[in-house]
């Protein structure tokens, strides 16, 4: 498995609230491989964003992240000092944010943002230094690469003068200055309109192919995962409940939650008479049910589901499910 | 282009406000009890002389006409003559000697408050929840809880009466000796600065903490920029915009403090002039001083607006 | 005596018949050339700046909603779909045009007269948490309309509240709760229950599921479908998601920057769309990979603050010709029930 | 009922917020002291005792005596009561008038809004003591006029805050829902909007009260406010400054007591601001 870029084992993240830690991500195991797009699917509050931010150590100070393994291309990320980790950020690990408008310094022009990143790059290698010297030309070329033909004009603008789609392209350009080996994208198209969303999705796919990097794509939208991702991991209330290749999961979802999500998402793609519902509501992180977290909403629930949270079961074909219907691991 | 528009509009707005404000001042003074003619001519005036004076100064005209007459005079630099306080001395001459002292003390206090608040506010925000934060915010609350005139006496008690480092009374105008002005003005400036520094530091801290939570700060960290770079160019750069805005709103409190402090330390400034004028019922003096104070507040607000516009491209572009 | 009452009875009969006639022939809601505009910026700055000082959020839009019909309004954010919905409920004052409900023009009606028609027009909002007063319990929120419109004697109020909640799929145990104690799905059910207590003829639903968790959306969509079938209410369903519109609606209107560019029955719109924008939107549907490579819509969107003439879709349109730059195309009926605003639709 | 539940919730959260708790404790202590304190004092606040002139603080006279031999602490308690009542009346008047103007302005919009807000801007452009001073010239010096002056200082504050919050709340869906329901305007203002803008106004009231006490003291200190022999903290400090060199405790200790009361109100205001801030609330609830 030498092509694995990032390995997470038993990652838990919580927030300190008045003396105690409230976990929002629990026992997450993940691998993101070189050249693949892994979709991390979940609803709001499922812990998908926190998982992504934990990997890059971008959470606020009251966050507590613990893991058995956090390995990035043989580097133990847990052992790195704050300063060593900062050196990795941007250069080898990068992030694309949900709200492109909010991700830019509102007081500075686009050119300033690009210049800063190029200047930081300039200190890394002679090739980068060369680019940093001609940063303006390099920036225009980079902007053209992400689908902004008139880069020189865009660079003269302030962030609030550009559209969301344009800003998201620019944000991607900033990430590309270093050609990172792992990119985490957190719902990067949620704030965009349908048509622009498609353009940006296509841009992501083309980029990922060109860079041949590992890509973790966080989203709540099953249909986006379907068009974009090679594999998907489904999160529910802080845990991963199912993981496997996209095509197989869409053809044959195993976990009752995945089944429900897919049923309502895919049913809308054709004219249907009635949508299949998942009854009930998401549990709040303060009051998690005992045993399997999905049990209160599950139509296959059995008494044993309440006893303890089921372990991940290997069901073959690179697929894993956290459900007693498929054995006990 | 956008910026010039912004500037034109703001200056126009300030001029409109000062016009409306001067009318308000004029109206208030008009409503005040007592006959200005009687006040000028004294108790011995005859009915004829009073009538002649009223006719000459248009006092029998409607308020609006009187206001226009006064406004025309003010625009020509003639603020009228003092009636009780300084004989029939022109008020504009009084202002020329008084205004620099007030501006000096006000700016002196402002600079002290800014220095203290920038250091304390930044330190508190950077060490949020730590000891530095607790101490800084605690002292800041104490600062805003004390009357500045009382604090002046505490300062006098320690630094003038006990230690004898600074004079307890009197002020050397900056025109006479700049060093003397800085020395004799230190205690009054510090007294004005203390509550202001408290207010400023709290605002700066809140603004920094709020800005640090923004997504662009997280984004900046994700590019791997060093922490000091992120703090200066992302957090501080954006946090000072609301800070400066609120700073502008504080001028009216700051000048209120100056009025009393000037009396405590016996500084011949605008504050003591307006208070003395009020006691002497010297309406033209009070009127002129109020107008000057209004002009000062509006100019400061204008400067603050311009600074904000320069700091925040979203306002003008 | 009995003669008199007989005549009045006959009169009443006539009135009822007449009313019934009105019912059959006129649509429940008829919107004509509705124009809603907002000031850009405020005060002096806006007055002095160049460019238009108003934003036409809804620009001369006309459509009807029949009895028991569900009309979907689909468009991107900023297309004016929510503004239309709120203007129909008189939450925004229209600049011109008319809104006719049951044959009565309510466009300029005063508050007092309007109160009678309010019952008939209700709304379900996008954000369920802020659509309920945070200081009121569920009971208070539901009791207010019952008492305000004297819908039932005060002795029956509690029973009516229970019924309303049950109808919306919620247990009456929620009555003493405050909004922040409920989940998004539960809150949206309370909001629906509140709208239904007034037995409205028309409900405007403004993106009622977009703020809900994905796994809860299906519940609320089904609730709308069931209630509509049961009570025969007309609904204007505002959404950015064409698939959701297809699930619930009979007809769909597509909006682009304040203009209604195409309106047709669901089947017609999905099988034979004519407007290039509708086609582009439909092109974004589907879960299969190939459509990412499909037709890409080039160009930046219409800029309402700068562009004032020409077709709103000009900048992005693959079929544009010079003629399109002159003025936004007028609406023409290309088939009964299928209207479109495009000069070049025949080419598609 | 709603308010009762809110108050209960507030009481619960008060216990977790040390700042608010401290402010609450100090303010309660001050209130109790000025209400029942004077009746426990063995001294008379006006009776002069020329055998005990300008005595420094001692067990018999914790704050010393003034130039007439009157116990300073007793006078502080009486004076603080006056100062507090004057400030309370002034801020209340300012809050009521300001809130009315602000809410009406936000709800009516158009011309009323434009005119009212320009007037508010104008009032905002005057340094507060200049405003108060000009007012004193028309109305004359005295207690009522200090109240009016304080109210005039606070009307623009409350008007602006009430207008801004009403503007925000007015476009909230729940207010639109009330409109769609057909609730009359006045009822919407009172039932739907007012309860939701009350919290920030209340915080402003608490902090405003603190600063109003300073305004009262300042005006009385320079002789424009409460006139002696009526005791008020400002009057006492003005008195104390005349023989500051001989008996500095009169002015300093009176001011210290004043500062203590203001500190309590400021802390209470800060704490309440945190408690009532919906953003902070939600975070602590999640």
PDB file of C-alpha atoms in Angstrom, chain B residues 17-18 20-22 24-25 27-29 31-33 138 141-150 153-154 156-157 161 168 202 210 213 249 251-253 255-257 259-260 263-264 274-275 277-279 281 283 286 289-291 293-294 297-298 301, chain D residues 121-131 133-141 152-154 156-157 160 211 214 217-219 221-224 234 237 241 244-245 248 251-256 258-260 262-264 266-267 270 273 279-280 283:
ATOM      1  CA  UNK B  17     -24.870  68.896  10.134  1.00  0.00           C
ATOM      2  CA  UNK B  18     -22.917  71.920  11.268  1.00  0.00           C
ATOM      3  CA  UNK B  20     -28.350  72.382  11.408  1.00  0.00           C
ATOM      4  CA  UNK B  21     -26.348  72.243  14.631  1.00  0.00           C
ATOM      5  CA  UNK B  22     -25.603  75.951  14.624  1.00  0.00           C
ATOM      6  CA  UNK B  24     -30.055  74.373  17.131  1.00  0.00           C
ATOM      7  CA  UNK B  25     -27.472  76.179  19.253  1.00  0.00           C
ATOM      8  CA  UNK B  27     -32.399  78.396  19.022  1.00  0.00           C
ATOM      9  CA  UNK B  28     -31.404  77.181  22.487  1.00  0.00           C
ATOM     10  CA  UNK B  29     -29.648  80.434  23.236  1.00  0.00           C
ATOM     11  CA  UNK B  31     -34.887  80.383  24.357  1.00  0.00           C
ATOM     12  CA  UNK B  32     -32.631  81.066  27.319  1.00  0.00           C
ATOM     13  CA  UNK B  33     -34.103  83.543  29.755  1.00  0.00           C
ATOM     14  CA  UNK B 138     -10.046  44.174  34.909  1.00  0.00           C
ATOM     15  CA  UNK B 141     -13.313  48.144  33.657  1.00  0.00           C
ATOM     16  CA  UNK B 142     -11.858  50.078  36.579  1.00  0.00           C
ATOM     17  CA  UNK B 143     -10.783  52.754  34.123  1.00  0.00           C
ATOM     18  CA  UNK B 144     -14.213  53.242  32.645  1.00  0.00           C
ATOM     19  CA  UNK B 145     -15.806  53.132  36.090  1.00  0.00           C
ATOM     20  CA  UNK B 146     -14.031  56.161  37.489  1.00  0.00           C
ATOM     21  CA  UNK B 147     -14.958  59.764  36.955  1.00  0.00           C
ATOM     22  CA  UNK B 148     -12.003  61.453  35.273  1.00  0.00           C
ATOM     23  CA  UNK B 149     -12.227  64.549  37.462  1.00  0.00           C
ATOM     24  CA  UNK B 150     -11.922  62.389  40.557  1.00  0.00           C
ATOM     25  CA  UNK B 153      -7.381  64.588  42.209  1.00  0.00           C
ATOM     26  CA  UNK B 154      -5.958  61.162  42.910  1.00  0.00           C
ATOM     27  CA  UNK B 156      -2.648  65.360  42.074  1.00  0.00           C
ATOM     28  CA  UNK B 157      -2.489  63.753  45.489  1.00  0.00           C
ATOM     29  CA  UNK B 161       1.348  66.874  46.368  1.00  0.00           C
ATOM     30  CA  UNK B 168      -1.021  70.501  40.688  1.00  0.00           C
ATOM     31  CA  UNK B 202     -12.046  46.751  25.502  1.00  0.00           C
ATOM     32  CA  UNK B 210     -14.020  38.542  16.747  1.00  0.00           C
ATOM     33  CA  UNK B 213     -12.603  33.772  14.327  1.00  0.00           C
ATOM     34  CA  UNK B 249     -17.955  57.894  18.494  1.00  0.00           C
ATOM     35  CA  UNK B 251     -15.027  62.090  20.910  1.00  0.00           C
ATOM     36  CA  UNK B 252     -18.178  63.451  22.447  1.00  0.00           C
ATOM     37  CA  UNK B 253     -17.323  61.772  25.735  1.00  0.00           C
ATOM     38  CA  UNK B 255     -14.542  66.449  25.045  1.00  0.00           C
ATOM     39  CA  UNK B 256     -17.001  66.193  27.920  1.00  0.00           C
ATOM     40  CA  UNK B 257     -14.118  65.139  30.123  1.00  0.00           C
ATOM     41  CA  UNK B 259     -14.603  70.538  30.081  1.00  0.00           C
ATOM     42  CA  UNK B 260     -14.240  69.455  33.703  1.00  0.00           C
ATOM     43  CA  UNK B 263     -11.365  73.543  35.498  1.00  0.00           C
ATOM     44  CA  UNK B 264      -9.663  71.141  37.879  1.00  0.00           C
ATOM     45  CA  UNK B 274     -17.820  77.672  28.226  1.00  0.00           C
ATOM     46  CA  UNK B 275     -18.389  76.906  31.904  1.00  0.00           C
ATOM     47  CA  UNK B 277     -19.555  81.790  30.209  1.00  0.00           C
ATOM     48  CA  UNK B 278     -22.481  79.765  31.461  1.00  0.00           C
ATOM     49  CA  UNK B 279     -22.061  81.032  34.998  1.00  0.00           C
ATOM     50  CA  UNK B 281     -24.732  84.108  31.500  1.00  0.00           C
ATOM     51  CA  UNK B 283     -24.628  83.835  25.944  1.00  0.00           C
ATOM     52  CA  UNK B 286     -21.426  79.958  25.252  1.00  0.00           C
ATOM     53  CA  UNK B 289     -17.923  77.740  22.278  1.00  0.00           C
ATOM     54  CA  UNK B 290     -20.750  75.282  21.579  1.00  0.00           C
ATOM     55  CA  UNK B 291     -20.332  75.920  17.870  1.00  0.00           C
ATOM     56  CA  UNK B 293     -17.110  72.075  20.042  1.00  0.00           C
ATOM     57  CA  UNK B 294     -19.593  70.960  17.398  1.00  0.00           C
ATOM     58  CA  UNK B 297     -16.590  66.702  16.891  1.00  0.00           C
ATOM     59  CA  UNK B 298     -17.651  66.838  13.256  1.00  0.00           C
ATOM     60  CA  UNK B 301     -15.830  62.242  12.760  1.00  0.00           C
TER      61      UNK B 301
ATOM     62  CA  UNK D 121     -27.142  62.345  14.511  1.00  0.00           C
ATOM     63  CA  UNK D 122     -27.142  66.012  15.425  1.00  0.00           C
ATOM     64  CA  UNK D 123     -27.502  65.290  19.131  1.00  0.00           C
ATOM     65  CA  UNK D 124     -24.700  62.761  18.758  1.00  0.00           C
ATOM     66  CA  UNK D 125     -22.397  65.452  17.439  1.00  0.00           C
ATOM     67  CA  UNK D 126     -22.484  67.484  20.663  1.00  0.00           C
ATOM     68  CA  UNK D 127     -20.062  66.723  23.477  1.00  0.00           C
ATOM     69  CA  UNK D 128     -22.302  65.572  26.297  1.00  0.00           C
ATOM     70  CA  UNK D 129     -21.314  68.240  28.820  1.00  0.00           C
ATOM     71  CA  UNK D 130     -21.824  70.986  26.269  1.00  0.00           C
ATOM     72  CA  UNK D 131     -25.298  69.658  25.610  1.00  0.00           C
ATOM     73  CA  UNK D 133     -24.632  72.932  29.919  1.00  0.00           C
ATOM     74  CA  UNK D 134     -26.723  74.618  27.247  1.00  0.00           C
ATOM     75  CA  UNK D 135     -29.776  72.913  28.628  1.00  0.00           C
ATOM     76  CA  UNK D 136     -29.006  74.222  32.088  1.00  0.00           C
ATOM     77  CA  UNK D 137     -28.907  77.718  30.681  1.00  0.00           C
ATOM     78  CA  UNK D 138     -32.506  77.448  29.519  1.00  0.00           C
ATOM     79  CA  UNK D 139     -33.958  75.451  32.367  1.00  0.00           C
ATOM     80  CA  UNK D 140     -31.817  76.697  35.209  1.00  0.00           C
ATOM     81  CA  UNK D 141     -29.775  74.551  37.610  1.00  0.00           C
ATOM     82  CA  UNK D 152     -31.125  64.144  26.402  1.00  0.00           C
ATOM     83  CA  UNK D 153     -27.705  62.520  26.385  1.00  0.00           C
ATOM     84  CA  UNK D 154     -29.267  59.064  26.245  1.00  0.00           C
ATOM     85  CA  UNK D 156     -29.878  59.361  20.776  1.00  0.00           C
ATOM     86  CA  UNK D 157     -28.162  56.244  22.154  1.00  0.00           C
ATOM     87  CA  UNK D 160     -30.189  54.434  17.453  1.00  0.00           C
ATOM     88  CA  UNK D 211     -22.195  56.561  33.073  1.00  0.00           C
ATOM     89  CA  UNK D 214     -20.649  60.079  36.321  1.00  0.00           C
ATOM     90  CA  UNK D 217     -21.432  63.884  39.513  1.00  0.00           C
ATOM     91  CA  UNK D 218     -19.599  65.888  36.857  1.00  0.00           C
ATOM     92  CA  UNK D 219     -22.368  68.432  36.404  1.00  0.00           C
ATOM     93  CA  UNK D 221     -19.062  69.007  40.583  1.00  0.00           C
ATOM     94  CA  UNK D 222     -18.687  72.067  38.374  1.00  0.00           C
ATOM     95  CA  UNK D 223     -21.764  73.584  39.996  1.00  0.00           C
ATOM     96  CA  UNK D 224     -24.194  73.173  37.145  1.00  0.00           C
ATOM     97  CA  UNK D 234     -20.919  65.434  42.820  1.00  0.00           C
ATOM     98  CA  UNK D 237     -16.808  66.116  45.806  1.00  0.00           C
ATOM     99  CA  UNK D 241     -12.047  69.894  46.430  1.00  0.00           C
ATOM    100  CA  UNK D 244      -8.536  69.109  49.276  1.00  0.00           C
ATOM    101  CA  UNK D 245      -5.104  69.983  50.672  1.00  0.00           C
ATOM    102  CA  UNK D 248      -8.117  64.920  50.862  1.00  0.00           C
ATOM    103  CA  UNK D 251     -13.055  63.935  47.888  1.00  0.00           C
ATOM    104  CA  UNK D 252     -11.074  60.721  47.395  1.00  0.00           C
ATOM    105  CA  UNK D 253     -13.246  58.451  49.523  1.00  0.00           C
ATOM    106  CA  UNK D 254     -16.488  59.865  48.130  1.00  0.00           C
ATOM    107  CA  UNK D 255     -15.107  59.247  44.637  1.00  0.00           C
ATOM    108  CA  UNK D 256     -14.022  55.758  45.605  1.00  0.00           C
ATOM    109  CA  UNK D 258     -18.867  56.339  43.524  1.00  0.00           C
ATOM    110  CA  UNK D 259     -16.427  54.236  41.534  1.00  0.00           C
ATOM    111  CA  UNK D 260     -17.455  51.123  43.439  1.00  0.00           C
ATOM    112  CA  UNK D 262     -20.278  52.314  38.879  1.00  0.00           C
ATOM    113  CA  UNK D 263     -17.968  49.324  38.721  1.00  0.00           C
ATOM    114  CA  UNK D 264     -20.829  47.100  39.892  1.00  0.00           C
ATOM    115  CA  UNK D 266     -20.474  48.081  34.485  1.00  0.00           C
ATOM    116  CA  UNK D 267     -19.643  44.513  35.452  1.00  0.00           C
ATOM    117  CA  UNK D 270     -20.784  43.275  30.693  1.00  0.00           C
ATOM    118  CA  UNK D 273     -24.156  41.372  27.437  1.00  0.00           C
ATOM    119  CA  UNK D 279     -24.327  33.944  19.399  1.00  0.00           C
ATOM    120  CA  UNK D 280     -22.572  33.166  22.669  1.00  0.00           C
ATOM    121  CA  UNK D 283     -22.399  28.167  21.408  1.00  0.00           C
TER     122      UNK D 283
END
